[in-house]
mmCIF file of C-alpha atoms in Angstrom:
data_model
loop_
_atom_site.group_PDB
_atom_site.id
_atom_site.type_symbol
_atom_site.label_atom_id
_atom_site.label_comp_id
_atom_site.label_asym_id
_atom_site.label_seq_id
_atom_site.Cartn_x
_atom_site.Cartn_y
_atom_site.Cartn_z
ATOM 1 C CA UNK B 1 0.000 0.000 0.000
ATOM 2 C CA UNK B 2 1.277 3.480 -0.920
ATOM 3 C CA UNK B 3 0.428 6.512 1.196
ATOM 4 C CA UNK B 4 0.641 9.830 -0.661
ATOM 5 C CA UNK B 5 2.494 12.348 1.486
ATOM 6 C CA UNK B 6 3.859 15.346 -0.471
ATOM 7 C CA UNK B 7 3.317 16.463 -4.075
ATOM 8 C CA UNK B 8 6.723 16.840 -5.718
ATOM 9 C CA UNK B 9 7.132 19.556 -8.395
ATOM 10 C CA UNK B 10 8.451 18.727 -11.860
ATOM 11 C CA UNK B 11 12.104 19.416 -12.611
ATOM 12 C CA UNK B 12 11.297 22.399 -14.860
ATOM 13 C CA UNK B 13 9.374 24.035 -12.023
ATOM 14 C CA UNK B 14 12.318 23.655 -9.650
ATOM 15 C CA UNK B 15 14.798 24.950 -12.240
ATOM 16 C CA UNK B 16 12.633 28.008 -12.845
ATOM 17 C CA UNK B 17 12.933 28.985 -9.177
ATOM 18 C CA UNK B 18 16.685 28.168 -9.007
ATOM 19 C CA UNK B 19 18.097 29.011 -12.446
ATOM 20 C CA UNK B 20 21.688 28.831 -13.604
ATOM 21 C CA UNK B 21 23.287 32.169 -14.478
ATOM 22 C CA UNK B 22 24.696 32.717 -17.962
ATOM 23 C CA UNK B 23 28.187 32.603 -16.460
ATOM 24 C CA UNK B 24 27.535 29.225 -14.880
ATOM 25 C CA UNK B 25 26.105 27.853 -18.117
ATOM 26 C CA UNK B 26 29.264 28.965 -19.919
ATOM 27 C CA UNK B 27 31.477 27.432 -17.228
ATOM 28 C CA UNK B 28 29.661 24.111 -17.388
ATOM 29 C CA UNK B 29 29.867 24.042 -21.184
ATOM 30 C CA UNK B 30 33.616 24.623 -21.037
ATOM 31 C CA UNK B 31 34.042 21.935 -18.382
ATOM 32 C CA UNK B 32 31.980 19.454 -20.376
ATOM 33 C CA UNK B 33 34.240 20.068 -23.366
ATOM 34 C CA UNK B 34 37.396 19.458 -21.302
ATOM 35 C CA UNK B 35 36.098 16.181 -19.856
ATOM 36 C CA UNK B 36 34.918 15.029 -23.273
ATOM 37 C CA UNK B 37 38.379 15.737 -24.653
ATOM 38 C CA UNK B 38 39.942 13.277 -22.218
ATOM 39 C CA UNK B 39 37.398 10.503 -22.723
ATOM 40 C CA UNK B 40 37.424 10.867 -26.507
ATOM 41 C CA UNK B 41 41.196 10.492 -26.537
ATOM 42 C CA UNK B 42 42.477 13.865 -27.636
ATOM 43 C CA UNK B 43 43.549 15.185 -24.228
ATOM 44 C CA UNK B 44 46.305 13.388 -22.281
ATOM 45 C CA UNK B 45 45.261 14.733 -18.895
ATOM 46 C CA UNK B 46 43.603 12.512 -16.298
ATOM 47 C CA UNK B 47 40.106 12.934 -14.903
ATOM 48 C CA UNK B 48 39.920 12.772 -11.098
ATOM 49 C CA UNK B 49 36.449 12.476 -9.559
ATOM 50 C CA UNK B 50 37.173 13.261 -5.948
ATOM 51 C CA UNK B 51 35.178 14.126 -2.859
ATOM 52 C CA UNK B 52 33.222 12.733 0.080
ATOM 53 C CA UNK B 53 31.444 9.397 -0.031
ATOM 54 C CA UNK B 54 28.194 11.312 0.447
ATOM 55 C CA UNK B 55 27.496 15.043 0.599
ATOM 56 C CA UNK B 56 25.739 15.327 3.937
ATOM 57 C CA UNK B 57 26.784 18.812 5.148
ATOM 58 C CA UNK B 58 26.409 21.808 2.830
ATOM 59 C CA UNK B 59 28.945 24.024 4.629
ATOM 60 C CA UNK B 60 31.628 21.326 4.727
ATOM 61 C CA UNK B 61 31.080 20.335 1.083
ATOM 62 C CA UNK B 62 31.355 23.963 -0.038
ATOM 63 C CA UNK B 63 34.532 24.346 2.024
ATOM 64 C CA UNK B 64 35.946 21.208 0.402
ATOM 65 C CA UNK B 65 35.097 22.112 -3.197
ATOM 66 C CA UNK B 66 36.475 25.630 -2.759
ATOM 67 C CA UNK B 67 39.804 24.073 -1.740
ATOM 68 C CA UNK B 68 39.521 21.703 -4.696
ATOM 69 C CA UNK B 69 38.996 24.635 -7.033
ATOM 70 C CA UNK B 70 42.359 26.074 -5.991
ATOM 71 C CA UNK B 71 44.073 22.713 -6.522
ATOM 72 C CA UNK B 72 42.432 22.466 -9.927
ATOM 73 C CA UNK B 73 44.230 25.624 -11.012
ATOM 74 C CA UNK B 74 47.512 24.310 -9.615
ATOM 75 C CA UNK B 75 47.305 20.985 -11.474
ATOM 76 C CA UNK B 76 45.392 22.173 -14.548
ATOM 77 C CA UNK B 77 48.057 21.053 -17.032
ATOM 78 C CA UNK B 78 47.896 17.439 -15.828
ATOM 79 C CA UNK B 79 44.535 16.829 -14.128
ATOM 80 C CA UNK B 80 40.885 17.721 -14.598
ATOM 81 C CA UNK B 81 39.306 17.653 -11.148
ATOM 82 C CA UNK B 82 35.593 16.902 -10.802
ATOM 83 C CA UNK B 83 34.082 17.372 -7.324
ATOM 84 C CA UNK B 84 32.229 14.324 -6.130
ATOM 85 C CA UNK B 85 28.946 15.758 -4.812
ATOM 86 C CA UNK B 86 26.971 12.572 -4.244
ATOM 87 C CA UNK B 87 23.483 13.430 -3.020
ATOM 88 C CA UNK B 88 21.983 9.920 -3.170
ATOM 89 C CA UNK B 89 23.404 7.051 -1.131
ATOM 90 C CA UNK B 90 22.591 3.428 -2.055
ATOM 91 C CA UNK B 91 21.925 1.178 0.912
ATOM 92 C CA UNK B 92 22.531 -2.568 0.727
ATOM 93 C CA UNK B 93 19.642 -3.316 3.102
ATOM 94 C CA UNK B 94 17.487 -0.351 2.035
ATOM 95 C CA UNK B 95 17.638 1.482 5.384
ATOM 96 C CA UNK B 96 19.897 4.131 6.893
ATOM 97 C CA UNK B 97 21.014 7.516 5.601
ATOM 98 C CA UNK B 98 20.011 7.761 1.927
ATOM 99 C CA UNK B 99 21.688 11.023 1.031
ATOM 100 C CA UNK B 100 20.817 14.711 0.890
ATOM 101 C CA UNK B 101 18.154 14.138 -1.761
ATOM 102 C CA UNK B 102 16.098 12.151 0.746
ATOM 103 C CA UNK B 103 17.386 13.681 3.982
ATOM 104 C CA UNK B 104 18.729 17.234 3.707
ATOM 105 C CA UNK B 105 19.290 17.007 7.458
ATOM 106 C CA UNK B 106 20.805 13.566 8.219
ATOM 107 C CA UNK B 107 19.533 13.760 11.792
ATOM 108 C CA UNK B 108 15.894 14.093 10.741
ATOM 109 C CA UNK B 109 13.294 12.119 8.799
ATOM 110 C CA UNK B 110 13.148 12.001 5.007
ATOM 111 C CA UNK B 111 11.960 15.216 3.330
ATOM 112 C CA UNK B 112 12.352 14.749 -0.416
ATOM 113 C CA UNK B 113 10.781 18.079 -1.353
ATOM 114 C CA UNK B 114 13.296 19.982 0.773
ATOM 115 C CA UNK B 115 16.032 17.656 -0.453
ATOM 116 C CA UNK B 116 15.434 18.483 -4.120
ATOM 117 C CA UNK B 117 15.927 22.186 -3.454
ATOM 118 C CA UNK B 118 18.877 21.497 -1.147
ATOM 119 C CA UNK B 119 20.860 19.478 -3.696
ATOM 120 C CA UNK B 120 20.265 21.954 -6.512
ATOM 121 C CA UNK B 121 21.245 24.832 -4.245
ATOM 122 C CA UNK B 122 24.395 22.955 -3.185
ATOM 123 C CA UNK B 123 25.524 22.288 -6.751
ATOM 124 C CA UNK B 124 24.968 25.879 -7.849
ATOM 125 C CA UNK B 125 26.810 27.262 -4.803
ATOM 126 C CA UNK B 126 29.628 24.743 -5.290
ATOM 127 C CA UNK B 127 30.106 25.805 -8.897
ATOM 128 C CA UNK B 128 30.188 29.446 -7.846
ATOM 129 C CA UNK B 129 32.658 28.776 -5.007
ATOM 130 C CA UNK B 130 35.071 26.556 -6.934
ATOM 131 C CA UNK B 131 34.703 27.198 -10.650
ATOM 132 C CA UNK B 132 34.099 23.451 -11.018
ATOM 133 C CA UNK B 133 31.000 21.538 -12.108
ATOM 134 C CA UNK B 134 30.388 18.302 -10.262
ATOM 135 C CA UNK B 135 29.665 14.576 -10.521
ATOM 136 C CA UNK B 136 26.811 12.689 -8.890
ATOM 137 C CA UNK B 137 25.528 9.127 -8.932
ATOM 138 C CA UNK B 138 22.301 8.467 -10.827
ATOM 139 C CA UNK B 139 20.795 6.226 -8.191
ATOM 140 C CA UNK B 140 17.217 7.053 -9.183
ATOM 141 C CA UNK B 141 16.941 7.773 -12.938
ATOM 142 C CA UNK B 142 13.690 9.723 -12.520
ATOM 143 C CA UNK B 143 15.529 12.235 -10.295
ATOM 144 C CA UNK B 144 18.273 13.064 -12.806
ATOM 145 C CA UNK B 145 16.352 15.930 -14.525
ATOM 146 C CA UNK B 146 16.551 18.024 -11.343
ATOM 147 C CA UNK B 147 20.343 18.300 -11.827
ATOM 148 C CA UNK B 148 20.867 17.587 -15.535
ATOM 149 C CA UNK B 149 21.905 21.167 -16.303
ATOM 150 C CA UNK B 150 24.495 21.447 -13.514
ATOM 151 C CA UNK B 151 26.351 18.110 -13.583
ATOM 152 C CA UNK B 152 29.339 17.392 -15.828
ATOM 153 C CA UNK B 153 29.665 13.694 -14.958
ATOM 154 C CA UNK B 154 27.199 10.978 -13.960
ATOM 155 C CA UNK B 155 27.995 7.593 -12.419
ATOM 156 C CA UNK B 156 25.891 4.441 -12.473
ATOM 157 C CA UNK B 157 26.656 2.316 -9.436
ATOM 158 C CA UNK B 158 27.394 -1.394 -9.129
ATOM 159 C CA UNK B 159 23.891 -2.187 -7.865
ATOM 160 C CA UNK B 160 22.334 -0.303 -10.798
ATOM 161 C CA UNK B 161 24.489 -1.268 -13.777
ATOM 162 C CA UNK B 162 22.259 -4.219 -14.690
ATOM 163 C CA UNK B 163 19.060 -2.183 -14.352
ATOM 164 C CA UNK B 164 17.246 -1.518 -17.623
ATOM 165 C CA UNK B 165 16.047 1.985 -16.719
ATOM 166 C CA UNK B 166 19.545 3.125 -15.755
ATOM 167 C CA UNK B 167 20.851 1.916 -19.098
ATOM 168 C CA UNK B 168 18.047 3.602 -21.029
ATOM 169 C CA UNK B 169 18.315 6.955 -19.265
ATOM 170 C CA UNK B 170 22.117 6.889 -19.604
ATOM 171 C CA UNK B 171 21.635 6.750 -23.378
ATOM 172 C CA UNK B 172 20.034 10.209 -23.278
ATOM 173 C CA UNK B 173 22.335 11.937 -20.792
ATOM 174 C CA UNK B 174 24.259 14.817 -22.395
ATOM 175 C CA UNK B 175 27.456 14.338 -20.346
ATOM 176 C CA UNK B 176 29.797 11.372 -19.760
ATOM 177 C CA UNK B 177 28.276 8.452 -17.858
ATOM 178 C CA UNK B 178 30.611 6.064 -16.040
ATOM 179 C CA UNK B 179 29.076 2.613 -15.524
ATOM 180 C CA UNK B 180 30.547 0.443 -12.774
ATOM 181 C CA UNK B 181 31.032 -3.288 -12.954
ATOM 182 C CA UNK B 182 28.217 -5.041 -11.040
ATOM 183 C CA UNK B 183 28.744 -6.340 -7.512
ATOM 184 C CA UNK B 184 29.576 -9.798 -8.867
ATOM 185 C CA UNK B 185 32.321 -8.303 -11.008
ATOM 186 C CA UNK B 186 31.171 -9.385 -14.482
ATOM 187 C CA UNK B 187 33.047 -7.483 -17.183
ATOM 188 C CA UNK B 188 30.556 -8.741 -19.791
ATOM 189 C CA UNK B 189 27.588 -7.268 -17.901
ATOM 190 C CA UNK B 190 29.382 -3.932 -17.623
ATOM 191 C CA UNK B 191 30.214 -3.915 -21.349
ATOM 192 C CA UNK B 192 26.589 -4.778 -22.200
ATOM 193 C CA UNK B 193 25.477 -1.824 -20.083
ATOM 194 C CA UNK B 194 27.854 0.472 -21.957
ATOM 195 C CA UNK B 195 26.571 -0.874 -25.286
ATOM 196 C CA UNK B 196 22.974 -0.126 -24.238
ATOM 197 C CA UNK B 197 23.923 3.361 -23.061
ATOM 198 C CA UNK B 198 25.746 4.136 -26.314
ATOM 199 C CA UNK B 199 22.756 2.976 -28.387
ATOM 200 C CA UNK B 200 19.660 4.935 -29.403
ATOM 201 C CA UNK B 201 16.687 3.919 -27.236
ATOM 202 C CA UNK B 202 12.934 4.481 -27.115
ATOM 203 C CA UNK B 203 11.181 4.219 -23.742
ATOM 204 C CA UNK B 204 8.727 5.834 -21.340
ATOM 205 C CA UNK B 205 10.106 8.573 -19.126
ATOM 206 C CA UNK B 206 7.625 10.392 -16.921
ATOM 207 C CA UNK B 207 4.543 11.116 -18.994
ATOM 208 C CA UNK B 208 6.357 10.863 -22.334
ATOM 209 C CA UNK B 209 7.584 8.344 -24.849
ATOM 210 C CA UNK B 210 11.130 9.533 -25.512
ATOM 211 C CA UNK B 211 13.818 8.676 -28.026
ATOM 212 C CA UNK B 212 17.526 9.107 -27.299
ATOM 213 C CA UNK B 213 20.481 9.463 -29.639
ATOM 214 C CA UNK B 214 22.785 7.275 -27.524
ATOM 215 C CA UNK B 215 25.628 8.472 -25.322
ATOM 216 C CA UNK B 216 28.981 7.949 -27.048
ATOM 217 C CA UNK B 217 30.742 8.951 -23.813
ATOM 218 C CA UNK B 218 29.329 6.097 -21.717
ATOM 219 C CA UNK B 219 32.337 4.205 -20.354
ATOM 220 C CA UNK B 220 33.589 1.693 -17.776
ATOM 221 C CA UNK B 221 34.448 2.036 -14.091
ATOM 222 C CA UNK B 222 36.219 -0.765 -12.223
ATOM 223 C CA UNK B 223 35.276 -0.710 -8.535
ATOM 224 C CA UNK B 224 36.196 -4.233 -7.418
ATOM 225 C CA UNK B 225 33.730 -7.030 -6.759
ATOM 226 C CA UNK B 226 32.235 -9.040 -3.910
ATOM 227 C CA UNK B 227 32.593 -12.842 -4.055
ATOM 228 C CA UNK B 228 30.029 -15.444 -2.978
ATOM 229 C CA UNK B 229 31.395 -15.341 0.574
ATOM 230 C CA UNK B 230 31.040 -11.567 0.906
ATOM 231 C CA UNK B 231 34.752 -10.860 0.486
ATOM 232 C CA UNK B 232 35.995 -7.821 -1.412
ATOM 233 C CA UNK B 233 38.061 -8.712 -4.484
ATOM 234 C CA UNK B 234 40.017 -5.919 -6.243
ATOM 235 C CA UNK B 235 39.918 -5.622 -10.036
ATOM 236 C CA UNK B 236 42.118 -2.596 -10.685
ATOM 237 C CA UNK B 237 45.169 -4.731 -11.510
ATOM 238 C CA UNK B 238 46.836 -4.923 -14.902
ATOM 239 C CA UNK B 239 45.155 -8.162 -15.994
ATOM 240 C CA UNK B 240 41.577 -6.914 -15.511
ATOM 241 C CA UNK B 241 42.264 -3.560 -17.139
ATOM 242 C CA UNK B 242 43.665 -5.342 -20.188
ATOM 243 C CA UNK B 243 40.598 -7.615 -20.243
ATOM 244 C CA UNK B 244 38.417 -4.505 -20.427
ATOM 245 C CA UNK B 245 40.623 -3.113 -23.208
ATOM 246 C CA UNK B 246 40.220 -6.367 -25.174
ATOM 247 C CA UNK B 247 36.445 -6.257 -24.709
ATOM 248 C CA UNK B 248 36.348 -2.698 -26.005
ATOM 249 C CA UNK B 249 38.344 -3.719 -29.070
ATOM 250 C CA UNK B 250 36.036 -6.661 -29.849
ATOM 251 C CA UNK B 251 32.819 -4.727 -29.246
ATOM 252 C CA UNK B 252 33.464 -1.744 -31.496
ATOM 253 C CA UNK B 253 32.198 0.615 -28.803
ATOM 254 C CA UNK B 254 33.018 4.290 -29.175
ATOM 255 C CA UNK B 255 35.606 6.134 -27.099
ATOM 256 C CA UNK B 256 37.191 3.260 -25.135
ATOM 257 C CA UNK B 257 37.743 4.575 -21.625
ATOM 258 C CA UNK B 258 38.103 3.281 -18.094
ATOM 259 C CA UNK B 259 38.053 4.978 -14.700
ATOM 260 C CA UNK B 260 39.543 3.206 -11.678
ATOM 261 C CA UNK B 261 37.494 3.544 -8.499
ATOM 262 C CA UNK B 262 40.209 3.467 -5.842
ATOM 263 C CA UNK B 263 37.824 2.754 -2.972
ATOM 264 C CA UNK B 264 34.886 0.363 -2.445
ATOM 265 C CA UNK B 265 35.799 -3.274 -3.126
ATOM 266 C CA UNK B 266 39.133 -2.319 -4.696
ATOM 267 C CA UNK B 267 40.326 -1.040 -1.337
ATOM 268 C CA UNK B 268 38.031 -3.077 0.890
ATOM 269 C CA UNK B 269 36.848 0.361 2.066
ATOM 270 C CA UNK B 270 40.242 0.884 3.714
ATOM 271 C CA UNK B 271 40.525 4.500 2.699
ATOM 272 C CA UNK B 272 44.308 4.830 2.891
ATOM 273 C CA UNK B 273 44.675 1.933 0.430
ATOM 274 C CA UNK B 274 43.497 4.388 -2.232
ATOM 275 C CA UNK B 275 46.992 5.893 -2.229
ATOM 276 C CA UNK B 276 48.649 2.555 -3.007
ATOM 277 C CA UNK B 277 46.055 1.681 -5.644
ATOM 278 C CA UNK B 278 46.562 4.942 -7.522
ATOM 279 C CA UNK B 279 50.334 4.436 -7.352
ATOM 280 C CA UNK B 280 50.110 0.934 -8.864
ATOM 281 C CA UNK B 281 47.820 2.109 -11.664
ATOM 282 C CA UNK B 282 50.104 5.037 -12.508
ATOM 283 C CA UNK B 283 53.082 2.684 -12.692
ATOM 284 C CA UNK B 284 51.192 0.397 -15.077
ATOM 285 C CA UNK B 285 50.347 3.386 -17.256
ATOM 286 C CA UNK B 286 54.078 3.984 -17.646
ATOM 287 C CA UNK B 287 54.685 0.317 -18.452
ATOM 288 C CA UNK B 288 52.099 -0.355 -21.168
ATOM 289 C CA UNK B 289 50.784 2.026 -23.848
ATOM 290 C CA UNK B 290 47.476 0.134 -24.201
ATOM 291 C CA UNK B 291 46.929 0.381 -20.442
ATOM 292 C CA UNK B 292 47.846 4.059 -20.577
ATOM 293 C CA UNK B 293 45.494 4.677 -23.477
ATOM 294 C CA UNK B 294 42.415 3.238 -21.822
ATOM 295 C CA UNK B 295 42.836 4.341 -18.178
ATOM 296 C CA UNK B 296 41.518 7.895 -18.149
ATOM 297 C CA UNK B 297 41.467 8.623 -14.437
ATOM 298 C CA UNK B 298 40.354 7.793 -10.911
ATOM 299 C CA UNK B 299 37.506 8.025 -8.452
ATOM 300 C CA UNK B 300 38.818 8.899 -4.990
ATOM 301 C CA UNK B 301 36.812 9.272 -1.766
ATOM 302 C CA UNK B 302 38.137 12.226 0.187
ATOM 303 C CA UNK B 303 36.911 14.842 2.643
ATOM 304 C CA UNK B 304 38.364 17.441 4.977
ATOM 305 C CA UNK B 305 38.906 15.044 7.878
ATOM 306 C CA UNK B 306 40.155 11.472 7.524
ATOM 307 C CA UNK B 307 37.981 8.430 8.241
ATOM 308 C CA UNK B 308 34.285 8.233 9.071
ATOM 309 C CA UNK B 309 31.879 8.818 11.933
ATOM 310 C CA UNK B 310 28.501 7.328 12.816
ATOM 311 C CA UNK B 311 26.888 10.642 13.701
ATOM 312 C CA UNK B 312 27.352 14.090 12.201
ATOM 313 C CA UNK B 313 29.472 15.558 15.000
ATOM 314 C CA UNK B 314 32.874 16.249 13.398
ATOM 315 C CA UNK B 315 32.939 18.934 10.709
ATOM 316 C CA UNK B 316 34.102 17.674 7.321
ATOM 317 C CA UNK B 317 34.142 13.977 8.247
ATOM 318 C CA UNK B 318 32.167 11.337 6.333
ATOM 319 C CA UNK B 319 29.078 9.779 7.891
ATOM 320 C CA UNK B 320 29.122 6.903 5.386
ATOM 321 C CA UNK B 321 32.299 5.241 4.029
ATOM 322 C CA UNK B 322 35.699 6.413 5.356
ATOM 323 C CA UNK B 323 37.582 8.958 3.247
ATOM 324 C CA UNK B 324 41.108 10.286 2.869
ATOM 325 C CA UNK B 325 41.758 13.534 4.708
ATOM 326 C CA UNK B 326 42.578 16.772 2.917
ATOM 327 C CA UNK B 327 46.366 16.752 3.288
ATOM 328 C CA UNK B 328 46.666 13.159 2.069
ATOM 329 C CA UNK B 329 44.387 14.041 -0.839
ATOM 330 C CA UNK B 330 46.545 16.963 -1.831
ATOM 331 C CA UNK B 331 49.704 14.849 -1.713
ATOM 332 C CA UNK B 332 48.045 12.066 -3.727
ATOM 333 C CA UNK B 333 46.877 14.444 -6.450
ATOM 334 C CA UNK B 334 50.323 16.008 -6.601
ATOM 335 C CA UNK B 335 51.860 12.542 -6.984
ATOM 336 C CA UNK B 336 49.426 11.517 -9.723
ATOM 337 C CA UNK B 337 50.028 14.774 -11.587
ATOM 338 C CA UNK B 338 53.797 14.203 -11.487
ATOM 339 C CA UNK B 339 53.360 10.862 -13.290
ATOM 340 C CA UNK B 340 50.939 11.927 -16.047
#
């Protein structure tokens, strides 16, 4: 049984009350072009999607992305930094904190109406503070239109990569979509998802039958897998990356590209392992030109303070998965930039 609680406005209504300025539209367009240049193969820089596991505190996120904006200028010749402003949080058991979209105040009950305005406000303020447009996970495809004009990168998570609606909506997204390998680790499933996202599709979205042109910038993300015993198994190593490269070559997919997620099952959620993982991948890029050609960057979980907390008591510290602290993040980005 469904109980109707609050009428939610359409995305166009929300955008009309919280519009992008002309300057922000120009900034996003320029950022989209830069990111496309890397994924399409013409730009040798690396994409780094970096930020907290979940954006739960507006003030702390804005503080973080403002710092990131300064680093972006410092490393601009080697790296393209994309703030990770994840406003939806998948839950394995379906309960717990579900992100700012559902709970703009993590200490209170769900309030999706307030959450929609909160996440749009956060992204606009973050762009203004940092000069950077952000990435978010498309956990709920029907929610994407509320942020489609502010995001420069969209991720499809491991639990969603086999879902038909995620694949269909990804085919109509106007920016790069990174699709993670599923929890079981199947490379074939991930490649099938990319194929679907790169293909033209016809489907129902909201009250409309829609047709998409296909997203040529849909690409792979390796995040590790979970075996039948619940153990984390990394898949960022040379052998798996080359398997993905071979699958791209056989499939004829456009713009072969791969992002390495340095956390999640690759690190076993041991946040400091992200440093070692990035180091190994950068060494392999130096060793093999095929590896170098397909690995386009990293996802890194990072916040102001290292680690995680159960309750929102420490400013700038994750309330979901543990993250690298700011100083370690800066050193890691500096190290990656030196090896590009």
